[in-house]
Coordinates of C-alpha atoms in Angstrom, one line a residue:
Chain P
M1 CA 133.8 105.8 88.5
A2 CA 134.8 102.4 90.0
P3 CA 137.0 102.7 93.2
Q4 CA 140.7 102.0 92.6
G5 CA 142.9 99.2 94.0
E6 CA 143.3 95.5 93.5
V7 CA 140.7 93.1 95.1
K8 CA 141.7 90.0 97.0
V9 CA 139.4 87.6 98.7
L10 CA 141.0 85.3 101.4
G11 CA 138.9 82.2 101.8
A12 CA 138.4 78.5 101.5
W13 CA 136.1 76.7 99.1
P14 CA 134.0 74.7 101.6
S15 CA 133.0 77.9 103.4
P16 CA 129.6 79.2 102.9
F17 CA 130.5 82.5 104.3
V18 CA 133.4 82.9 101.7
M19 CA 130.8 82.4 98.9
R20 CA 129.1 85.5 99.9
P21 CA 131.6 88.1 98.8
R22 CA 132.5 86.1 95.7
I23 CA 128.9 86.1 94.5
A24 CA 128.7 89.8 95.2
L25 CA 131.8 90.6 93.3
N26 CA 130.7 88.5 90.4
L27 CA 127.3 90.3 90.3
K28 CA 129.3 93.6 90.2
S29 CA 131.7 92.2 87.5
V30 CA 134.6 93.0 89.7
E31 CA 137.9 91.1 89.0
Y32 CA 139.5 89.7 92.1
E33 CA 142.2 87.3 93.2
F34 CA 141.0 84.4 95.3
V35 CA 143.5 83.4 97.9
E36 CA 142.7 79.9 99.2
E37 CA 143.7 79.6 102.9
N38 CA 145.0 76.5 104.6
L39 CA 143.0 76.8 107.8
G40 CA 145.4 74.6 109.7
N41 CA 148.1 76.9 108.9
K42 CA 146.7 80.5 108.4
S43 CA 148.8 82.9 106.3
E44 CA 150.5 86.0 107.7
L45 CA 148.2 88.1 105.4
L46 CA 145.1 86.5 107.0
L47 CA 146.3 87.0 110.6
K48 CA 147.4 90.6 109.9
S49 CA 144.1 91.4 108.1
N50 CA 141.7 90.0 110.6
P51 CA 143.4 90.1 114.0
V52 CA 140.2 90.2 115.9
Y53 CA 138.8 86.8 114.6
K54 CA 141.5 85.4 112.4
K55 CA 138.6 84.0 110.2
I56 CA 137.8 83.9 106.5
P57 CA 136.4 85.6 104.4
V58 CA 138.4 88.7 104.3
L59 CA 138.2 91.2 101.4
I60 CA 141.3 93.3 100.8
H61 CA 140.6 96.3 98.7
G62 CA 143.9 98.0 97.8
D63 CA 145.5 97.7 101.2
K64 CA 142.3 97.9 103.3
P65 CA 140.9 94.7 104.9
V66 CA 137.1 94.3 105.4
C67 CA 136.0 91.5 107.7
E68 CA 132.6 89.6 108.3
S69 CA 130.9 88.3 105.3
L70 CA 127.6 90.3 105.5
V71 CA 129.7 93.5 106.2
I72 CA 131.8 92.7 103.2
V73 CA 128.7 92.2 100.9
Q74 CA 127.3 95.6 102.0
Y75 CA 130.7 97.2 101.3
I76 CA 131.0 95.7 97.8
D77 CA 127.4 97.0 97.2
E78 CA 128.3 100.5 98.4
A79 CA 131.8 100.7 96.9
W80 CA 130.8 99.6 93.4
K81 CA 127.6 101.8 93.2
D82 CA 127.4 102.0 89.4
S83 CA 126.6 98.2 88.9
T84 CA 123.4 96.2 89.8
S85 CA 122.3 96.9 93.4
I86 CA 122.5 94.1 96.0
L87 CA 120.3 95.8 98.6
P88 CA 116.9 97.3 97.5
S89 CA 116.6 101.1 97.2
D90 CA 113.4 101.5 99.4
P91 CA 114.4 101.8 103.1
Y92 CA 111.7 99.6 104.3
D93 CA 112.6 96.9 101.8
R94 CA 116.3 97.3 102.9
A95 CA 115.3 96.9 106.6
M96 CA 113.5 93.6 105.6
A97 CA 116.4 92.4 103.7
R98 CA 118.8 93.0 106.6
F99 CA 116.3 91.4 109.0
W100 CA 116.2 88.2 107.0
A101 CA 119.8 88.0 106.3
A102 CA 120.4 88.2 110.1
Y103 CA 117.7 85.6 110.7
V104 CA 119.6 83.2 108.4
D105 CA 122.8 83.4 110.5
D106 CA 121.1 83.5 113.9
K107 CA 118.6 80.6 113.2
I108 CA 119.1 78.7 110.0
F109 CA 122.7 78.0 110.3
P110 CA 122.7 76.9 113.9
T111 CA 119.6 74.7 113.4
M112 CA 121.1 73.0 110.3
R113 CA 124.2 72.0 112.5
G114 CA 121.8 70.9 115.2
I115 CA 120.4 68.3 112.7
V116 CA 124.0 67.0 112.0
A117 CA 124.9 66.9 115.8
A118 CA 121.6 65.3 117.0
D119 CA 121.4 61.7 118.1
E120 CA 119.1 59.4 116.0
G121 CA 115.4 59.2 116.9
E122 CA 113.5 61.8 118.8
A123 CA 116.4 64.3 119.1
K124 CA 117.0 64.3 115.4
A125 CA 113.3 64.6 114.6
A126 CA 113.1 67.6 116.9
A127 CA 116.2 69.2 115.3
V128 CA 114.6 68.8 111.8
A129 CA 111.3 70.2 112.9
L130 CA 113.0 73.2 114.3
F131 CA 114.9 73.8 111.1
K132 CA 111.8 73.4 109.0
E133 CA 110.0 76.0 111.2
G134 CA 112.6 78.5 110.1
L135 CA 112.4 77.4 106.5
S136 CA 108.6 78.0 106.5
L137 CA 109.3 81.6 107.6
L138 CA 111.7 82.0 104.7
E139 CA 109.2 80.5 102.3
E140 CA 106.7 83.2 103.3
A141 CA 109.4 85.9 103.1
L142 CA 110.3 84.7 99.7
V143 CA 106.7 85.0 98.5
K144 CA 106.5 88.5 99.9
M145 CA 109.8 89.9 98.8
S146 CA 110.0 88.3 95.3
K147 CA 106.6 89.8 94.3
G148 CA 106.2 86.8 91.9
K149 CA 109.8 86.9 90.5
K150 CA 112.5 84.2 91.0
F151 CA 114.6 85.7 93.9
F152 CA 114.2 87.4 97.3
G153 CA 115.8 90.4 95.4
G154 CA 113.1 90.1 92.6
D155 CA 114.4 89.7 89.1
E156 CA 118.0 89.7 90.2
I157 CA 119.6 88.1 93.2
G158 CA 119.9 90.4 96.2
Y159 CA 121.1 90.5 99.8
V160 CA 118.9 87.7 101.3
D161 CA 119.6 85.4 98.2
I162 CA 123.3 85.7 98.8
A163 CA 123.1 85.4 102.6
F164 CA 120.8 82.3 102.4
G165 CA 121.9 80.7 99.2
C166 CA 125.5 80.2 100.2
Y167 CA 124.2 77.3 102.5
I168 CA 122.6 75.3 99.7
S169 CA 125.4 72.8 99.2
W170 CA 125.6 72.3 102.9
F171 CA 121.9 71.7 103.0
K172 CA 122.5 68.9 100.4
V173 CA 125.2 67.4 102.4
T174 CA 123.0 67.5 105.5
N175 CA 120.4 65.6 103.5
V176 CA 122.8 62.9 102.8
I177 CA 124.6 62.4 106.1
S178 CA 121.5 62.9 108.2
N179 CA 119.1 61.0 105.8
V180 CA 116.5 63.6 105.7
N181 CA 114.9 65.9 103.1
L182 CA 115.1 69.4 104.2
F183 CA 113.5 71.0 101.2
D184 CA 110.1 69.4 100.6
E185 CA 108.2 70.5 97.4
S186 CA 104.9 70.4 99.2
A187 CA 105.9 72.4 102.3
T188 CA 108.3 75.0 100.6
P189 CA 107.6 74.9 96.8
H190 CA 109.0 78.4 96.3
L191 CA 112.3 77.7 98.0
V192 CA 112.7 74.5 96.0
A193 CA 112.4 76.5 92.8
W194 CA 114.6 79.2 94.2
I195 CA 117.4 76.6 95.0
H196 CA 117.4 75.7 91.2
S197 CA 117.4 79.4 90.1
F198 CA 120.1 80.5 92.6
S199 CA 122.4 77.6 91.9
S200 CA 122.4 78.0 88.2
H201 CA 122.9 81.9 88.3
P202 CA 126.0 82.9 86.5
A203 CA 127.3 84.7 89.5
V204 CA 126.9 81.8 91.7
K205 CA 127.5 78.5 89.8
D206 CA 131.3 78.6 89.6
V207 CA 131.8 79.4 93.3
M208 CA 129.3 76.9 94.7
P209 CA 131.1 73.8 95.8
E210 CA 129.8 70.5 94.3
T211 CA 127.9 68.4 96.8
D212 CA 130.1 65.3 96.3
K213 CA 133.3 67.2 97.0
L214 CA 131.7 68.8 100.1
L215 CA 130.5 65.5 101.3
E216 CA 134.1 64.1 101.1
F217 CA 135.4 67.2 103.0
F218 CA 132.7 66.7 105.7
N219 CA 133.6 63.0 106.1
N220 CA 137.4 63.5 106.0
V221 CA 137.7 66.8 107.9
V222 CA 134.5 67.9 109.8
L223 CA 133.3 64.6 111.1
P224 CA 136.6 63.6 112.8
R225 CA 136.7 67.1 114.4
M226 CA 133.2 66.7 115.7
R227 CA 133.9 63.2 117.1
A228 CA 137.2 64.4 118.8
A229 CA 135.3 67.2 120.3
A230 CA 132.6 65.0 121.5
A231 CA 135.1 62.5 122.9
A232 CA 136.9 65.3 124.8
K233 CA 133.8 66.1 126.8
Chain O
M1 CA 106.3 120.0 109.5
G2 CA 108.2 117.3 107.4
K3 CA 109.0 113.6 107.8
N4 CA 110.4 113.8 111.3
H5 CA 107.0 114.4 112.8
E6 CA 105.3 111.5 111.2
E7 CA 103.6 108.7 113.4
V8 CA 106.4 106.8 115.0
Q9 CA 106.1 104.3 117.8
L10 CA 108.8 102.4 119.6
I11 CA 108.0 99.3 121.6
G12 CA 110.5 98.7 124.4
T13 CA 111.7 99.1 127.9
W14 CA 114.0 101.7 129.5
V15 CA 116.4 99.0 130.6
S16 CA 117.2 97.3 127.2
P17 CA 120.5 98.3 125.7
F18 CA 119.1 97.4 122.4
V19 CA 115.9 99.7 122.7
F20 CA 118.3 102.4 123.9
R21 CA 120.1 102.3 120.6
A22 CA 116.8 103.2 118.7
R23 CA 116.0 105.9 121.2
V24 CA 119.4 107.5 120.8
A25 CA 119.0 107.4 117.0
L26 CA 115.5 108.9 117.0
N27 CA 116.6 111.7 119.4
L28 CA 119.7 112.4 117.2
K29 CA 117.3 113.0 114.3
S30 CA 114.8 114.9 116.4
V31 CA 112.0 112.5 115.7
S32 CA 109.1 112.6 117.9
Y33 CA 107.8 109.1 118.8
E34 CA 105.5 107.4 121.2
F35 CA 107.3 105.1 123.6
L36 CA 105.3 102.0 124.3
E37 CA 106.7 100.5 127.4
E38 CA 106.5 96.7 127.7
K39 CA 105.6 95.1 131.1
V40 CA 108.1 92.6 132.5
G41 CA 106.9 89.0 132.2
A42 CA 103.9 89.8 129.9
K43 CA 104.4 90.7 126.2
S44 CA 101.8 92.9 124.6
D45 CA 99.6 91.8 121.8
L46 CA 101.1 94.6 119.7
L47 CA 104.6 93.3 120.3
L48 CA 103.7 89.7 119.4
K49 CA 101.9 90.9 116.3
S50 CA 104.7 93.2 115.2
N51 CA 107.6 90.9 115.8
P52 CA 106.1 87.4 115.4
V53 CA 109.5 85.9 114.5
H54 CA 111.3 86.8 117.6
K55 CA 108.8 88.3 119.8
K56 CA 111.5 90.6 121.1
I57 CA 112.0 94.5 121.6
P58 CA 112.8 96.9 120.2
V59 CA 110.3 97.2 117.4
L60 CA 109.9 100.4 115.6
I61 CA 106.5 101.1 114.0
H62 CA 106.5 103.7 111.2
H63 CA 103.5 104.3 109.1
G64 CA 102.0 101.1 110.7
K65 CA 104.8 99.0 109.4
P66 CA 107.1 97.3 112.0
I67 CA 110.9 97.1 111.9
C68 CA 112.8 94.7 114.1
E69 CA 116.3 94.1 115.2
S70 CA 118.1 97.2 116.9
L71 CA 120.8 97.7 114.2
V72 CA 118.4 97.2 111.4
I73 CA 116.2 99.9 113.0
V74 CA 119.1 102.3 113.6
Q75 CA 119.9 101.9 109.9
Y76 CA 116.3 102.5 108.9
I77 CA 116.1 105.6 111.0
D78 CA 119.2 106.9 109.3
E79 CA 117.9 106.3 105.9
V80 CA 114.4 107.6 106.3
F81 CA 114.7 110.7 108.5
D82 CA 116.6 114.1 107.8
G83 CA 119.2 115.3 110.1
V84 CA 122.7 114.3 111.2
K85 CA 124.0 111.3 109.2
I86 CA 124.5 108.3 111.5
L87 CA 126.5 106.1 109.2
P88 CA 129.6 107.8 107.7
E89 CA 129.6 108.6 104.0
D90 CA 132.8 106.5 103.0
P91 CA 132.1 102.8 102.2
Y92 CA 135.2 101.7 104.0
D93 CA 134.4 103.7 107.2
R94 CA 130.9 102.3 107.1
A95 CA 132.3 98.8 106.9
I96 CA 134.5 99.5 110.0
H97 CA 131.5 100.8 112.0
R98 CA 129.5 97.8 111.0
F99 CA 132.3 95.4 111.9
W100 CA 132.7 96.6 115.4
A101 CA 128.9 96.8 115.9
A102 CA 128.6 93.1 115.0
F103 CA 131.6 92.5 117.3
L104 CA 129.6 94.1 120.2
D105 CA 126.6 91.9 119.6
D106 CA 128.5 88.7 118.6
K107 CA 131.3 88.7 121.3
F108 CA 131.1 91.7 123.7
F109 CA 127.6 91.6 124.9
P110 CA 127.5 87.8 125.4
A111 CA 130.4 88.1 127.8
L112 CA 128.8 91.0 129.6
K113 CA 125.4 89.3 129.9
T114 CA 126.4 85.8 130.8
I115 CA 128.9 86.8 133.6
R116 CA 125.8 86.7 135.9
M117 CA 125.4 83.0 135.3
V118 CA 128.8 81.8 136.4
Q119 CA 130.8 81.4 139.5
G120 CA 134.4 81.5 140.7
E121 CA 137.1 81.2 138.2
E122 CA 134.7 81.5 135.3
V123 CA 133.8 85.0 136.5
Q124 CA 137.3 86.1 136.2
K125 CA 137.6 84.7 132.7
K126 CA 134.5 86.7 131.6
L127 CA 136.0 89.8 133.2
V128 CA 139.2 89.4 131.2
E129 CA 137.1 88.9 128.1
I130 CA 135.1 92.1 128.7
K131 CA 138.4 94.0 129.5
E132 CA 140.0 92.8 126.3
G133 CA 136.9 93.8 124.3
L134 CA 137.0 97.3 125.8
A135 CA 140.7 97.5 124.9
L136 CA 140.0 96.7 121.3
L137 CA 137.1 99.3 121.2
D138 CA 139.5 101.9 122.7
E139 CA 142.0 101.2 119.9
A140 CA 139.1 101.5 117.4
L141 CA 138.0 104.8 118.9
V142 CA 141.5 106.3 118.4
K143 CA 141.5 105.2 114.7
L144 CA 138.0 106.2 113.9
S145 CA 137.6 109.4 115.9
K146 CA 140.7 111.1 114.4
G147 CA 141.0 113.1 117.6
K148 CA 137.3 113.9 118.0
P149 CA 135.2 112.8 120.9
F150 CA 133.1 110.2 119.2
F151 CA 133.6 107.0 116.9
G152 CA 131.5 109.1 114.4
G153 CA 133.9 112.1 115.0
D154 CA 132.3 115.4 116.1
Q155 CA 128.9 113.7 116.2
L156 CA 127.4 110.4 117.4
G157 CA 127.7 107.8 114.7
Y158 CA 126.6 104.2 114.2
L159 CA 129.2 102.7 116.5
D160 CA 128.6 105.2 119.2
I161 CA 124.9 104.3 119.1
A162 CA 125.6 100.6 119.1
L163 CA 127.8 100.8 122.1
S164 CA 125.8 103.5 124.0
G165 CA 123.2 101.0 125.4
F166 CA 125.9 98.9 127.0
V167 CA 127.5 101.8 129.0
A168 CA 125.1 101.7 131.9
W169 CA 125.2 97.8 132.1
I170 CA 129.1 97.9 132.1
Q171 CA 128.8 100.2 135.1
V172 CA 126.4 97.7 136.8
R173 CA 129.0 94.9 136.4
E174 CA 131.7 97.3 137.8
K175 CA 129.6 97.8 141.0
T176 CA 128.3 94.2 141.2
Y177 CA 131.8 92.7 140.8
D178 CA 133.8 95.6 142.5
V179 CA 136.0 95.9 139.5
K180 CA 137.0 98.9 137.2
L181 CA 136.2 98.1 133.6
I182 CA 136.3 101.5 132.2
D183 CA 139.7 102.3 133.7
E184 CA 141.0 105.7 132.6
S185 CA 144.6 104.5 133.2
I186 CA 144.2 101.7 130.8
I187 CA 141.6 102.8 128.2
P188 CA 141.7 106.6 128.5
N189 CA 140.0 107.3 125.2
L190 CA 137.0 105.2 125.9
A191 CA 136.8 106.6 129.4
A192 CA 136.6 110.1 128.1
W193 CA 134.1 108.8 125.4
V194 CA 131.7 107.6 128.2
D195 CA 131.7 111.1 129.7
S196 CA 131.0 112.8 126.4
L197 CA 128.3 110.2 125.7
R198 CA 126.5 110.7 129.0
A199 CA 126.6 114.5 128.3
H200 CA 125.2 114.3 124.8
P201 CA 121.8 115.9 124.3
A202 CA 120.5 112.8 122.6
V203 CA 121.6 110.6 125.5
K204 CA 121.6 112.4 128.8
D205 CA 117.8 112.4 129.5
I206 CA 117.4 108.7 128.7
I207 CA 120.5 106.9 129.9
P208 CA 119.8 104.9 132.9
T209 CA 122.1 105.0 136.0
A210 CA 123.9 101.9 137.2
D211 CA 122.0 102.2 140.5
G212 CA 118.6 102.4 138.7
L213 CA 119.4 99.2 136.7
I214 CA 120.6 97.4 139.9
E215 CA 117.4 98.2 141.6
W216 CA 115.4 97.1 138.5
V217 CA 117.3 93.8 138.3
R218 CA 116.7 93.3 142.1
V219 CA 113.0 93.9 141.8
N220 CA 112.4 92.0 138.6
L221 CA 115.2 89.3 138.4
G222 CA 116.1 88.6 142.0
P223 CA 119.2 89.6 144.2
P224 CA 122.5 90.0 142.5
P225 CA 125.0 87.1 142.8
A226 CA 127.7 87.6 145.5
P227 CA 131.0 89.0 144.1
A228 CA 133.5 86.4 143.1
A229 CA 135.9 85.4 146.1
N230 CA 139.5 86.5 145.3

């Protein structure tokens, strides 16, 4: 029986982390209310639900808040057990999925930001090379884990797909603003195909931000913030 | 015989708080394992081959297959071996244990670790950060334990194991900086928890002493920094 209680997700449309619980809920066909936060003026509900970090996403199930995007995805997987599984059933495969999801947050996200922050020339080339090293490991992992199917999770999207795929729009924005091509058909062919498959998946396509909109957000909101921070140093 | 006597190896050192997590989990499940101790300054071929991505300890090797990242290892041990359940049954309780375990790695441990690299006023800031973290954990303990000794209740659970590796290192900082971090008058629940942890059968024979760690640091990393001037 599905667990009782209304489901809310507190978030903001540009955030890759917020996409994660939304995709998971969509996969499980769970109805939820999406509450768009104004991060310059955080709601009482957000501050009360995530007093430790005061960050999005927060899942509120009934009256219970769950914080940290990957913790939320695992909660969704375990609370709605009767639907499609997000984590695989074999313990070793689960360990691999958890390992690579952690890798995405520890290495891929920071190295992507490193590209945007790098000065033109050698520094940027080095930042791109570092990012692509990580990407080649994920290309290998995709080949191993997918066993010839489309996703890290096999036939259906799984934990690593969700953890990694939420960054796709931001990768595209990085390509534009840093004038690079992060996903090279010849270097990472499986990942290039995976990007198409993931982006068009029914559980994903309506919650993935459009690249143009995200680029506008970057130029109007993120870039001024970055410049202000650099000037303050 | 059964699953808990299959071939298990753990690559690590006795000082690493992350390796410690895996050892407590294995002990809790009564799993016999071979402890392969790494030498300081020279990573073994087995480690480099088993964890090519990070080249870090701990690595658990089960049936010849390596599992890396301490919390991934603890969850694997919980799912594969019989015995006491490490993660609670209820999905919400599991989420709370996982949230705080992530807090330990993302916020708490970095402050504990990097205090060694700063001077003067920065040291005081880190000490405040550490104390604030401990206060949050004390609150979480009250909520999760429901009057029992551990975050997991009567038995060690996921968050107990996640925090266990840092206890000796917190005590190292107390000695080095001449400050009480686990102060019974401020965080009585966590102070009692430390005593219960140190006495637990899965922990008591392997938990380092603060003096042992201080000596290890002195021999392998150099003399400790002078305590911050007040």
